[in-house]
mmCIF file of C-alpha atoms in Angstrom:
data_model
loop_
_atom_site.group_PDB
_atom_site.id
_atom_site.type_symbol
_atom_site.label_atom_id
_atom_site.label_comp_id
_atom_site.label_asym_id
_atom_site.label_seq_id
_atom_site.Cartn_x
_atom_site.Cartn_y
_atom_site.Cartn_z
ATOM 1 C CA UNK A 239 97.965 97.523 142.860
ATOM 2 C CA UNK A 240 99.741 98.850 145.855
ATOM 3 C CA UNK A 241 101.523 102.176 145.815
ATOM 4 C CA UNK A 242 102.566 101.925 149.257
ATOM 5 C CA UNK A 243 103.448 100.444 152.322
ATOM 6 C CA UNK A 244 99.833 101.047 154.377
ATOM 7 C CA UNK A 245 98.275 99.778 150.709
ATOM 8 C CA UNK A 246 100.573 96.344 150.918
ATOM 9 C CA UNK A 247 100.084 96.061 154.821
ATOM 10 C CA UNK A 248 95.886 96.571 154.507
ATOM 11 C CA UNK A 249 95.905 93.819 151.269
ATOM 12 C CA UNK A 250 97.776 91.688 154.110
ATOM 13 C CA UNK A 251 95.127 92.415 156.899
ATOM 14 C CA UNK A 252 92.320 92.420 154.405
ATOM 15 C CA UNK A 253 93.537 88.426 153.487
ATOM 16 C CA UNK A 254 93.691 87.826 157.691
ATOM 17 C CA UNK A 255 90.574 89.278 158.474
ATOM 18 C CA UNK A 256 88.701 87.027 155.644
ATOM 19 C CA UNK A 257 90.135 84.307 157.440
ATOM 20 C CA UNK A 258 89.263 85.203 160.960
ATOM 21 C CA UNK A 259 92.829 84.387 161.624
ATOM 22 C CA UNK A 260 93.251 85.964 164.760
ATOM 23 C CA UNK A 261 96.663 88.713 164.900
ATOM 24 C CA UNK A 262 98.396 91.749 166.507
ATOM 25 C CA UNK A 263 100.104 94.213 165.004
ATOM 26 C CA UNK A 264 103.795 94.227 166.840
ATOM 27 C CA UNK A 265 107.679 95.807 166.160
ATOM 28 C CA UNK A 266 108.403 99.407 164.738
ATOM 29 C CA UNK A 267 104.507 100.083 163.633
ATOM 30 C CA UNK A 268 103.566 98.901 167.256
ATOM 31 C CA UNK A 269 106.626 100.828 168.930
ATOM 32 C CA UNK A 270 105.815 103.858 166.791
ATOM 33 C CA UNK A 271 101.718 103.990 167.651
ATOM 34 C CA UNK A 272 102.536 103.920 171.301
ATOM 35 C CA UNK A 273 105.771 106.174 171.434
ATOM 36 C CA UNK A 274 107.605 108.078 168.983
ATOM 37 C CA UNK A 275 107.303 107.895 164.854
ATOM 38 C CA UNK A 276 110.089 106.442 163.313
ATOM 39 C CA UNK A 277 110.850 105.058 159.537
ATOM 40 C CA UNK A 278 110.666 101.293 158.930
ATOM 41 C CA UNK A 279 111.077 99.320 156.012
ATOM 42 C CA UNK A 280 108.839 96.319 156.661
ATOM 43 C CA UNK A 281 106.011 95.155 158.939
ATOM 44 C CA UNK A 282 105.627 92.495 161.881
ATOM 45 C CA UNK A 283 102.833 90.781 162.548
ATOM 46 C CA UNK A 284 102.232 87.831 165.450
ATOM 47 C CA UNK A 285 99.424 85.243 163.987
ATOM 48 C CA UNK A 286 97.446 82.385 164.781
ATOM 49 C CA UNK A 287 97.056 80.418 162.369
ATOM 50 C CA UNK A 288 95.934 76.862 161.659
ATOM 51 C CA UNK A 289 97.047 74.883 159.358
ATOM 52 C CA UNK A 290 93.578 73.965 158.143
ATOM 53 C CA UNK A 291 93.608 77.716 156.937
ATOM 54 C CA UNK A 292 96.910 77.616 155.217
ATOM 55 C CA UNK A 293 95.901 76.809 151.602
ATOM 56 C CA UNK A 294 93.232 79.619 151.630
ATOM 57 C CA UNK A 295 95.258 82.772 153.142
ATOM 58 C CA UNK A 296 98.015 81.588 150.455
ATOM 59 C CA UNK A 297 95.183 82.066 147.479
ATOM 60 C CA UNK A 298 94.104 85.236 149.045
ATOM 61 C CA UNK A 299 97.794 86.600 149.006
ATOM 62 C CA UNK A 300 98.644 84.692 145.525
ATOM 63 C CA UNK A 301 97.399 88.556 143.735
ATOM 64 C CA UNK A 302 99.222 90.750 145.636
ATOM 65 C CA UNK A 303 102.159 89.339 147.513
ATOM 66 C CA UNK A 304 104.797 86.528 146.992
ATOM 67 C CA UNK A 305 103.937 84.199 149.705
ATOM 68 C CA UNK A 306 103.578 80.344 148.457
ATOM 69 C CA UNK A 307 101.514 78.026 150.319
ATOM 70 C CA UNK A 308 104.250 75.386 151.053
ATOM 71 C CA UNK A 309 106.361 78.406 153.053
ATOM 72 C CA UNK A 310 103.364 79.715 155.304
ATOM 73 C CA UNK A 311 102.781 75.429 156.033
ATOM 74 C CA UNK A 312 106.474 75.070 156.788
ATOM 75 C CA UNK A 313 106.177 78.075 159.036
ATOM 76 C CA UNK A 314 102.608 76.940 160.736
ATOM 77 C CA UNK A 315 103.883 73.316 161.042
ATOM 78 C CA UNK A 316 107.494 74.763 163.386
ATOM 79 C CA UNK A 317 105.160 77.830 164.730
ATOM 80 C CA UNK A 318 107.956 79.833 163.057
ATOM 81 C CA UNK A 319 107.678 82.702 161.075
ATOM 82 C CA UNK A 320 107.621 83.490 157.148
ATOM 83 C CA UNK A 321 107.283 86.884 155.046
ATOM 84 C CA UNK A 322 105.302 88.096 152.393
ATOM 85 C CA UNK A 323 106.838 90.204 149.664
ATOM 86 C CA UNK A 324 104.633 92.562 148.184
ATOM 87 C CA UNK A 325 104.779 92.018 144.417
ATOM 88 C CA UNK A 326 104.105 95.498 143.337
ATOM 89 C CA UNK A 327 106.391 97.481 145.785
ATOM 90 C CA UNK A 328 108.532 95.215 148.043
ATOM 91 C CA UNK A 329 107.194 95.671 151.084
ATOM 92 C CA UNK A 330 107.947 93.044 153.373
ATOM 93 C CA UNK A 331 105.775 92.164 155.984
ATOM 94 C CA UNK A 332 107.276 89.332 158.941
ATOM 95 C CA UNK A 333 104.424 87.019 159.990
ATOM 96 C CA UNK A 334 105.454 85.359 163.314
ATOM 97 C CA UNK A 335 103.538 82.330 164.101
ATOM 98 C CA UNK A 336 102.097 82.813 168.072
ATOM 99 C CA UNK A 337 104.643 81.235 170.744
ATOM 100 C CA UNK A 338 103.513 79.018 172.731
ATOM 101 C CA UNK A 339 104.930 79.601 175.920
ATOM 102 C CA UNK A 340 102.554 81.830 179.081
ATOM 103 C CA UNK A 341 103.917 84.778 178.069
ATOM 104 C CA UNK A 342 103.175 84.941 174.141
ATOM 105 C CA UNK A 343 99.834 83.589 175.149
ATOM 106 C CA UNK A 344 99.445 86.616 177.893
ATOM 107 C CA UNK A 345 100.594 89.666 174.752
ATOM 108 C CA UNK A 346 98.224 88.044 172.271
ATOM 109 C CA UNK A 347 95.532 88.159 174.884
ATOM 110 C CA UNK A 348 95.967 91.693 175.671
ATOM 111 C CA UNK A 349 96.389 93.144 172.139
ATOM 112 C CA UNK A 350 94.046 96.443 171.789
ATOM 113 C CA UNK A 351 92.500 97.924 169.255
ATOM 114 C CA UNK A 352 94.274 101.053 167.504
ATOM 115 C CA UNK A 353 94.480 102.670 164.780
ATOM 116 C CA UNK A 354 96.969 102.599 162.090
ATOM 117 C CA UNK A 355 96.926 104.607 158.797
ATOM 118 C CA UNK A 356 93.251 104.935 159.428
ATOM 119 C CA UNK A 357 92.518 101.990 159.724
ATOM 120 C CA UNK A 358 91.256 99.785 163.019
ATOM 121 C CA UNK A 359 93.893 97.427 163.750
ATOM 122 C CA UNK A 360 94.630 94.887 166.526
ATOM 123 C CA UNK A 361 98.112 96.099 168.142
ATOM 124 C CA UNK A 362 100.332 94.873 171.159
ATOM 125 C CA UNK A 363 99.971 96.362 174.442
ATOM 126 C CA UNK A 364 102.103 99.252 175.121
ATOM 127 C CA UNK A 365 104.006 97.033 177.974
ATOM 128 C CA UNK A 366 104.201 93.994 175.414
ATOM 129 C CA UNK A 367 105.720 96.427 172.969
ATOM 130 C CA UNK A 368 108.334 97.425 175.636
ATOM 131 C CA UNK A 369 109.038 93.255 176.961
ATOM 132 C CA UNK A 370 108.984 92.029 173.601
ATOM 133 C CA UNK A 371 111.941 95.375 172.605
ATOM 134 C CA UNK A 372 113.593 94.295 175.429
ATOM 135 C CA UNK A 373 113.383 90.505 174.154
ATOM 136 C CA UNK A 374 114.634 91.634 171.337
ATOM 137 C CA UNK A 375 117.758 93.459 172.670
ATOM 138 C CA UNK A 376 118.476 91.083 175.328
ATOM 139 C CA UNK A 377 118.879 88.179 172.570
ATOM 140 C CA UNK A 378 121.656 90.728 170.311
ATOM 141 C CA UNK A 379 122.713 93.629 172.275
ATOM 142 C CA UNK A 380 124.090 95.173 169.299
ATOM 143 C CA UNK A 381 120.725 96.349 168.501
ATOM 144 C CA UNK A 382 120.270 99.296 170.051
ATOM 145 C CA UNK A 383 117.574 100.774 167.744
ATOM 146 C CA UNK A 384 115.380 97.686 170.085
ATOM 147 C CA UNK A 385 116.107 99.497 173.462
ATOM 148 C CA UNK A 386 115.648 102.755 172.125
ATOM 149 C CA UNK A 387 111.978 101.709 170.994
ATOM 150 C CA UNK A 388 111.297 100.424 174.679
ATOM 151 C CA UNK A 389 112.691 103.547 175.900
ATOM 152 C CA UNK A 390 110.756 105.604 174.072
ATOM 153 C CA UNK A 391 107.282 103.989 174.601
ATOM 154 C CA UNK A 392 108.151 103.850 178.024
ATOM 155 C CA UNK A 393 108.627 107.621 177.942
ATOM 156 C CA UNK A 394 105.322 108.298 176.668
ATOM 157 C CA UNK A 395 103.517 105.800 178.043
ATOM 158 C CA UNK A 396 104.422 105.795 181.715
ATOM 159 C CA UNK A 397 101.666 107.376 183.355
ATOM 160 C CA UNK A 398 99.318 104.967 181.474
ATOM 161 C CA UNK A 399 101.583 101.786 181.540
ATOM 162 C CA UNK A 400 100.411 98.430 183.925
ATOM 163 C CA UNK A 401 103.827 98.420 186.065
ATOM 164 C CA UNK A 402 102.811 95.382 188.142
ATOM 165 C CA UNK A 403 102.211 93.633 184.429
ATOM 166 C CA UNK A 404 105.842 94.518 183.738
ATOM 167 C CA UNK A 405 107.518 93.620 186.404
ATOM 168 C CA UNK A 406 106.087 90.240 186.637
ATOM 169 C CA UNK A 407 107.253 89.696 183.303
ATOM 170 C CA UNK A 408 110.094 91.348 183.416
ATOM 171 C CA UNK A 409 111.302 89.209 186.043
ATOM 172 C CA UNK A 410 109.918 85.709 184.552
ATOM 173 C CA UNK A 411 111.520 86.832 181.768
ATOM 174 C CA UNK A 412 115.073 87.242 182.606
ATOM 175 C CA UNK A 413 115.800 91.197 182.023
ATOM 176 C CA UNK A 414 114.361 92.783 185.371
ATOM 177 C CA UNK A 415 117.644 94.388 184.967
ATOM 178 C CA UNK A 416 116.822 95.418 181.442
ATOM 179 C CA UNK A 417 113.646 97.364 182.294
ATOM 180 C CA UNK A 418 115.300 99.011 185.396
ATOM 181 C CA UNK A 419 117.504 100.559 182.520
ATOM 182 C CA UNK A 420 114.822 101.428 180.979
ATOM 183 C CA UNK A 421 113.157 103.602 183.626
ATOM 184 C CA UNK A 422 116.739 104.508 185.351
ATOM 185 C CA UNK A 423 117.218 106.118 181.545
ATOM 186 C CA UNK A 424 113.752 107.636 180.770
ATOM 187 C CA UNK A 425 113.484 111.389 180.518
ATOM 188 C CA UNK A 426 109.756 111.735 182.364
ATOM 189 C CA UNK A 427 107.604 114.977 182.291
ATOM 190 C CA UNK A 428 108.219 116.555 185.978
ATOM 191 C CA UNK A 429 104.531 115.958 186.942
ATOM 192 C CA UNK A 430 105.372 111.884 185.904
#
């Protein structure tokens, strides 16, 4: 039974990792590991899954979350993305198929190790997290809360962050302009 939200998203992970199915840990959890802690009512995940692995991870979830095995194939087959509702509490957790296009393949490739609720997790890259916010924004600039998470991971990542990494993609990307915001905007420590 889970109580709470780390207890639904480690049943979710605990299914994945059976599997070997390959994921990253990405949105609010991600933005909130590498900049500043923030409430959230669900989870995103990126996965990569094949569909030969479909039937199992639905009979793994089956116990814990609603998640039937004809919604994660309709998801695998249009590399789209499905949730599972926790049956106990609610939770939601988003599981977004892996892109493929050069710049979903580059994140997935450079997801890192981290650790969330004490527990070793594979999360995006602290630039990822700020291009995929930005993605995010740039698609429905009504949501703010999106540039406010690159912002703030930005903030507390900058002395650490790849800029050459960012800028490429940045640029390929279509929102150069977007991340210049983004450091035109950031309040830096005066050492930065």
């Amino acid at each position: 039974m889970a109580e709470t939200e780390r207890d639904a998203l480690f049943q979710a992970l605990d299914a994945l990792e059976a599997l070997q199915i390959p994921y990253m840990v990405v949105g609010s959890f991600a933005s909130t590991f590498w900049g500043r802690p923030r409430m959230t009512h669900d989870a995103d995940l990126v996965v990569e899954i094949s569909a030969d692995k479909v039937a199992a991870l639905a009979q793994l979830l089956a116990p814990h979350f609603y998640a039937p095995a004809f919604v994660i194939e309709a998801a695998v087959s249009r590399r789209g993305q499905f949730n599972l509702i926790h049956l106990d509490c609610a939770f939601k957790i988003h599981l977004w198929l892996l892109k493929d296009s050069p710049y979903a393949a580059a994140s997935f490739e450079r997801r890192l190790p981290g650790i969330v609720f004490g527990r070793e997790v594979c999360v995006s890259s602290p630039e990822d997290v700020i291009l995929s916010k930005l993605l995010w924004y740039q698609a429905a600039p009504v949501l703010d809360r999106q540039f406010q998470d690159a912002l703030e991971v930005y903030e507390i990542q900058e002395p650490y962050l790849e800029r050459d990494y960012l800028d490429r993609w940045a640029c390929s990307l279509g929102m150069a302009d977007l991340l210049e915001r983004v450091r035109q905007q950031a309040i830096l420590p005066p050492d930065a």
